[in-house]
mmCIF file of N, CA and C in Angstrom:
data_model
loop_
_atom_site.group_PDB
_atom_site.id
_atom_site.type_symbol
_atom_site.label_atom_id
_atom_site.label_comp_id
_atom_site.label_asym_id
_atom_site.label_seq_id
_atom_site.Cartn_x
_atom_site.Cartn_y
_atom_site.Cartn_z
ATOM 1 N N UNK A 1 3.704 1.303 -15.440
ATOM 2 C CA UNK A 1 3.715 1.272 -13.986
ATOM 3 C C UNK A 1 5.059 0.735 -13.511
ATOM 4 N N UNK A 2 5.478 1.192 -12.353
ATOM 5 C CA UNK A 2 6.719 0.744 -11.741
ATOM 6 C C UNK A 2 6.500 -0.659 -11.183
ATOM 7 N N UNK A 3 7.242 -1.628 -11.687
ATOM 8 C CA UNK A 3 7.060 -3.021 -11.279
ATOM 9 C C UNK A 3 7.623 -3.322 -9.893
ATOM 10 N N UNK A 4 8.249 -2.341 -9.262
ATOM 11 C CA UNK A 4 8.768 -2.551 -7.919
ATOM 12 C C UNK A 4 7.680 -2.456 -6.860
ATOM 13 N N UNK A 5 6.492 -1.970 -7.241
ATOM 14 C CA UNK A 5 5.356 -1.894 -6.322
ATOM 15 C C UNK A 5 4.546 -3.186 -6.412
ATOM 16 N N UNK A 6 3.930 -3.541 -5.295
ATOM 17 C CA UNK A 6 3.059 -4.718 -5.272
ATOM 18 C C UNK A 6 1.898 -4.445 -4.324
ATOM 19 N N UNK A 7 0.730 -4.925 -4.699
ATOM 20 C CA UNK A 7 -0.467 -4.815 -3.848
ATOM 21 C C UNK A 7 -0.853 -6.221 -3.400
ATOM 22 N N UNK A 8 -1.080 -6.370 -2.101
ATOM 23 C CA UNK A 8 -1.541 -7.644 -1.551
ATOM 24 C C UNK A 8 -2.817 -7.382 -0.768
ATOM 25 N N UNK A 9 -3.868 -8.110 -1.111
ATOM 26 C CA UNK A 9 -5.144 -7.985 -0.402
ATOM 27 C C UNK A 9 -5.241 -9.125 0.601
ATOM 28 N N UNK A 10 -5.655 -8.800 1.827
ATOM 29 C CA UNK A 10 -5.768 -9.840 2.845
ATOM 30 C C UNK A 10 -6.682 -9.375 3.972
ATOM 31 N N UNK A 11 -7.006 -10.300 4.843
ATOM 32 C CA UNK A 11 -7.827 -10.001 6.012
ATOM 33 C C UNK A 11 -6.903 -9.789 7.199
ATOM 34 N N UNK A 12 -6.956 -8.610 7.771
ATOM 35 C CA UNK A 12 -6.143 -8.246 8.936
ATOM 36 C C UNK A 12 -7.070 -8.241 10.142
ATOM 37 N N UNK A 13 -6.678 -8.890 11.215
ATOM 38 C CA UNK A 13 -7.550 -9.005 12.398
ATOM 39 C C UNK A 13 -7.856 -7.650 13.037
ATOM 40 N N UNK A 14 -7.088 -6.611 12.711
ATOM 41 C CA UNK A 14 -7.356 -5.274 13.250
ATOM 42 C C UNK A 14 -8.555 -4.615 12.576
ATOM 43 N N UNK A 15 -8.966 -5.138 11.428
ATOM 44 C CA UNK A 15 -10.027 -4.509 10.640
ATOM 45 C C UNK A 15 -11.139 -5.502 10.348
ATOM 46 N N UNK A 16 -12.345 -4.973 10.170
ATOM 47 C CA UNK A 16 -13.496 -5.814 9.859
ATOM 48 C C UNK A 16 -13.528 -6.207 8.388
ATOM 49 N N UNK A 17 -13.094 -5.313 7.523
ATOM 50 C CA UNK A 17 -13.122 -5.531 6.078
ATOM 51 C C UNK A 17 -11.739 -5.943 5.564
ATOM 52 N N UNK A 18 -11.687 -6.367 4.310
ATOM 53 C CA UNK A 18 -10.425 -6.708 3.673
ATOM 54 C C UNK A 18 -9.542 -5.462 3.578
ATOM 55 N N UNK A 19 -8.235 -5.658 3.614
ATOM 56 C CA UNK A 19 -7.292 -4.549 3.526
ATOM 57 C C UNK A 19 -6.362 -4.756 2.331
ATOM 58 N N UNK A 20 -5.672 -3.690 1.950
ATOM 59 C CA UNK A 20 -4.685 -3.752 0.872
ATOM 60 C C UNK A 20 -3.359 -3.237 1.422
ATOM 61 N N UNK A 21 -2.323 -4.024 1.210
ATOM 62 C CA UNK A 21 -0.987 -3.635 1.633
ATOM 63 C C UNK A 21 -0.166 -3.303 0.390
ATOM 64 N N UNK A 22 0.514 -2.173 0.404
ATOM 65 C CA UNK A 22 1.338 -1.767 -0.731
ATOM 66 C C UNK A 22 2.798 -1.855 -0.309
ATOM 67 N N UNK A 23 3.575 -2.575 -1.107
ATOM 68 C CA UNK A 23 5.003 -2.703 -0.842
ATOM 69 C C UNK A 23 5.798 -2.142 -2.007
ATOM 70 N N UNK A 24 7.020 -1.745 -1.698
ATOM 71 C CA UNK A 24 7.967 -1.273 -2.705
ATOM 72 C C UNK A 24 9.265 -2.031 -2.473
ATOM 73 N N UNK A 25 9.668 -2.815 -3.469
ATOM 74 C CA UNK A 25 10.868 -3.656 -3.355
ATOM 75 C C UNK A 25 10.825 -4.485 -2.077
ATOM 76 N N UNK A 26 9.683 -5.108 -1.832
ATOM 77 C CA UNK A 26 9.443 -5.987 -0.684
ATOM 78 C C UNK A 26 9.419 -5.269 0.665
ATOM 79 N N UNK A 27 9.426 -3.939 0.667
ATOM 80 C CA UNK A 27 9.323 -3.163 1.902
ATOM 81 C C UNK A 27 7.894 -2.648 2.028
ATOM 82 N N UNK A 28 7.228 -2.936 3.141
ATOM 83 C CA UNK A 28 5.866 -2.457 3.358
ATOM 84 C C UNK A 28 5.875 -0.940 3.453
ATOM 85 N N UNK A 29 5.055 -0.291 2.613
ATOM 86 C CA UNK A 29 4.909 1.161 2.649
ATOM 87 C C UNK A 29 3.692 1.571 3.456
ATOM 88 N N UNK A 30 2.547 0.968 3.097
ATOM 89 C CA UNK A 30 1.303 1.393 3.727
ATOM 90 C C UNK A 30 0.243 0.313 3.584
ATOM 91 N N UNK A 31 -0.824 0.515 4.335
ATOM 92 C CA UNK A 31 -1.967 -0.394 4.297
ATOM 93 C C UNK A 31 -3.226 0.450 4.196
ATOM 94 N N UNK A 32 -4.137 0.038 3.327
ATOM 95 C CA UNK A 32 -5.409 0.720 3.159
ATOM 96 C C UNK A 32 -6.520 -0.162 3.711
ATOM 97 N N UNK A 33 -7.506 0.472 4.371
ATOM 98 C CA UNK A 33 -8.647 -0.294 4.857
ATOM 99 C C UNK A 33 -9.930 0.480 4.564
ATOM 100 N N UNK A 34 -11.016 -0.262 4.464
ATOM 101 C CA UNK A 34 -12.309 0.363 4.157
ATOM 102 C C UNK A 34 -13.348 0.117 5.255
ATOM 103 N N UNK A 35 -12.903 0.036 6.496
ATOM 104 C CA UNK A 35 -13.829 -0.184 7.611
ATOM 105 C C UNK A 35 -14.865 0.920 7.745
ATOM 106 N N UNK A 36 -14.547 2.123 7.287
ATOM 107 C CA UNK A 36 -15.490 3.240 7.369
ATOM 108 C C UNK A 36 -16.248 3.432 6.063
ATOM 109 N N UNK A 37 -16.227 2.418 5.222
ATOM 110 C CA UNK A 37 -16.966 2.452 3.964
ATOM 111 C C UNK A 37 -16.066 2.648 2.758
ATOM 112 N N UNK A 38 -16.550 2.238 1.590
ATOM 113 C CA UNK A 38 -15.733 2.313 0.374
ATOM 114 C C UNK A 38 -15.425 3.732 -0.081
ATOM 115 N N UNK A 39 -16.165 4.716 0.406
ATOM 116 C CA UNK A 39 -15.884 6.104 0.043
ATOM 117 C C UNK A 39 -15.093 6.838 1.114
ATOM 118 N N UNK A 40 -14.653 6.106 2.122
ATOM 119 C CA UNK A 40 -13.870 6.706 3.204
ATOM 120 C C UNK A 40 -12.694 5.792 3.557
ATOM 121 N N UNK A 41 -11.941 5.385 2.556
ATOM 122 C CA UNK A 41 -10.806 4.485 2.743
ATOM 123 C C UNK A 41 -9.702 5.218 3.494
ATOM 124 N N UNK A 42 -9.152 4.534 4.492
ATOM 125 C CA UNK A 42 -8.073 5.107 5.290
ATOM 126 C C UNK A 42 -6.741 4.492 4.877
ATOM 127 N N UNK A 43 -5.658 5.263 5.053
ATOM 128 C CA UNK A 43 -4.319 4.781 4.752
ATOM 129 C C UNK A 43 -3.461 4.904 6.000
ATOM 130 N N UNK A 44 -2.678 3.858 6.265
ATOM 131 C CA UNK A 44 -1.756 3.842 7.401
ATOM 132 C C UNK A 44 -0.357 3.610 6.842
ATOM 133 N N UNK A 45 0.565 4.532 7.148
ATOM 134 C CA UNK A 45 1.944 4.389 6.696
ATOM 135 C C UNK A 45 2.766 3.712 7.781
ATOM 136 N N UNK A 46 3.747 2.937 7.352
ATOM 137 C CA UNK A 46 4.612 2.223 8.286
ATOM 138 C C UNK A 46 5.976 2.887 8.331
ATOM 139 N N UNK A 47 6.373 3.312 9.514
ATOM 140 C CA UNK A 47 7.639 4.029 9.664
ATOM 141 C C UNK A 47 8.787 3.120 10.087
ATOM 142 N N UNK A 48 8.493 1.874 10.368
ATOM 143 C CA UNK A 48 9.544 0.953 10.812
ATOM 144 C C UNK A 48 10.189 0.234 9.621
ATOM 145 N N UNK A 49 10.594 1.009 8.641
ATOM 146 C CA UNK A 49 11.193 0.460 7.428
ATOM 147 C C UNK A 49 12.547 -0.157 7.739
ATOM 148 N N UNK A 50 12.804 -1.256 7.082
ATOM 149 C CA UNK A 50 14.129 -1.846 7.226
ATOM 150 C C UNK A 50 15.089 -1.040 6.366
ATOM 151 N N UNK A 51 16.346 -1.173 6.625
ATOM 152 C CA UNK A 51 17.345 -0.433 5.867
ATOM 153 C C UNK A 51 17.582 -1.143 4.540
ATOM 154 N N UNK A 52 17.376 -0.414 3.450
ATOM 155 C CA UNK A 52 17.587 -0.973 2.125
ATOM 156 C C UNK A 52 18.966 -0.580 1.621
ATOM 157 N N UNK A 53 19.517 -1.410 0.762
ATOM 158 C CA UNK A 53 20.796 -1.084 0.147
ATOM 159 C C UNK A 53 20.657 0.200 -0.668
ATOM 160 N N UNK A 54 21.745 0.908 -0.840
ATOM 161 C CA UNK A 54 21.721 2.187 -1.557
ATOM 162 C C UNK A 54 21.047 2.055 -2.911
ATOM 163 N N UNK A 55 21.319 0.975 -3.636
ATOM 164 C CA UNK A 55 20.710 0.814 -4.954
ATOM 165 C C UNK A 55 19.212 0.533 -4.864
ATOM 166 N N UNK A 56 18.718 0.221 -3.672
ATOM 167 C CA UNK A 56 17.296 -0.062 -3.463
ATOM 168 C C UNK A 56 16.615 0.974 -2.577
ATOM 169 N N UNK A 57 17.176 2.170 -2.488
ATOM 170 C CA UNK A 57 16.625 3.162 -1.567
ATOM 171 C C UNK A 57 15.154 3.463 -1.881
ATOM 172 N N UNK A 58 14.460 3.936 -0.869
ATOM 173 C CA UNK A 58 13.030 4.211 -0.962
ATOM 174 C C UNK A 58 12.793 5.539 -1.665
ATOM 175 N N UNK A 59 13.056 5.575 -2.933
ATOM 176 C CA UNK A 59 12.840 6.774 -3.735
ATOM 177 C C UNK A 59 12.206 6.323 -5.045
ATOM 178 N N UNK A 60 11.021 6.892 -5.341
ATOM 179 C CA UNK A 60 10.287 6.496 -6.532
ATOM 180 C C UNK A 60 9.480 7.688 -7.007
ATOM 181 N N UNK A 61 8.954 7.583 -8.196
ATOM 182 C CA UNK A 61 8.204 8.715 -8.747
ATOM 183 C C UNK A 61 6.846 8.852 -8.058
ATOM 184 N N UNK A 62 6.436 10.083 -7.879
ATOM 185 C CA UNK A 62 5.144 10.369 -7.270
ATOM 186 C C UNK A 62 4.013 9.801 -8.113
ATOM 187 N N UNK A 63 4.107 9.942 -9.425
ATOM 188 C CA UNK A 63 3.028 9.445 -10.287
ATOM 189 C C UNK A 63 2.878 7.930 -10.171
ATOM 190 N N UNK A 64 3.983 7.200 -10.048
ATOM 191 C CA UNK A 64 3.899 5.747 -9.865
ATOM 192 C C UNK A 64 3.232 5.404 -8.547
ATOM 193 N N UNK A 65 3.579 6.134 -7.487
ATOM 194 C CA UNK A 65 2.984 5.885 -6.178
ATOM 195 C C UNK A 65 1.495 6.197 -6.189
ATOM 196 N N UNK A 66 1.123 7.325 -6.763
ATOM 197 C CA UNK A 66 -0.295 7.692 -6.831
ATOM 198 C C UNK A 66 -1.084 6.693 -7.674
ATOM 199 N N UNK A 67 -0.470 6.180 -8.715
ATOM 200 C CA UNK A 67 -1.128 5.193 -9.567
ATOM 201 C C UNK A 67 -1.395 3.891 -8.794
ATOM 202 N N UNK A 68 -0.419 3.439 -8.012
ATOM 203 C CA UNK A 68 -0.611 2.199 -7.253
ATOM 204 C C UNK A 68 -1.636 2.404 -6.134
ATOM 205 N N UNK A 69 -1.661 3.596 -5.524
ATOM 206 C CA UNK A 69 -2.677 3.913 -4.505
ATOM 207 C C UNK A 69 -4.069 3.890 -5.140
ATOM 208 N N UNK A 70 -4.207 4.491 -6.314
ATOM 209 C CA UNK A 70 -5.504 4.517 -7.009
ATOM 210 C C UNK A 70 -5.953 3.110 -7.366
ATOM 211 N N UNK A 71 -5.026 2.296 -7.839
ATOM 212 C CA UNK A 71 -5.366 0.913 -8.204
ATOM 213 C C UNK A 71 -5.821 0.124 -6.977
ATOM 214 N N UNK A 72 -5.120 0.241 -5.878
ATOM 215 C CA UNK A 72 -5.496 -0.469 -4.649
ATOM 216 C C UNK A 72 -6.846 0.023 -4.139
ATOM 217 N N UNK A 73 -7.075 1.316 -4.201
ATOM 218 C CA UNK A 73 -8.350 1.887 -3.746
ATOM 219 C C UNK A 73 -9.515 1.366 -4.565
ATOM 220 N N UNK A 74 -9.379 1.345 -5.864
ATOM 221 C CA UNK A 74 -10.453 0.836 -6.725
ATOM 222 C C UNK A 74 -10.744 -0.637 -6.448
ATOM 223 N N UNK A 75 -9.696 -1.426 -6.268
ATOM 224 C CA UNK A 75 -9.891 -2.855 -5.978
ATOM 225 C C UNK A 75 -10.570 -3.046 -4.626
ATOM 226 N N UNK A 76 -10.197 -2.237 -3.630
ATOM 227 C CA UNK A 76 -10.831 -2.335 -2.318
ATOM 228 C C UNK A 76 -12.310 -2.006 -2.380
ATOM 229 N N UNK A 77 -12.658 -0.999 -3.174
ATOM 230 C CA UNK A 77 -14.058 -0.580 -3.289
ATOM 231 C C UNK A 77 -14.960 -1.683 -3.821
ATOM 232 N N UNK A 78 -14.427 -2.520 -4.710
ATOM 233 C CA UNK A 78 -15.262 -3.556 -5.312
ATOM 234 C C UNK A 78 -15.142 -4.905 -4.599
ATOM 235 N N UNK A 79 -14.217 -5.000 -3.653
ATOM 236 C CA UNK A 79 -14.071 -6.299 -2.966
ATOM 237 C C UNK A 79 -14.980 -6.397 -1.775
#
């Protein structure tokens, strides 16, 4: 797995249930919530990204991203 990704679980006042935030190199990518149930998890992408240095640009493998999304989804389902 790409170690530049991180999952943080927390309670967001916008949602009734716990949420998962996925970051890449400390930049927030998206947030997942399960307010509509564990089989209907929603994802919200954040477009207000800060500017990263060229060596830290927001480019990563699709398989790594899908893997971190799957991991966050599974953890949300059981929390």
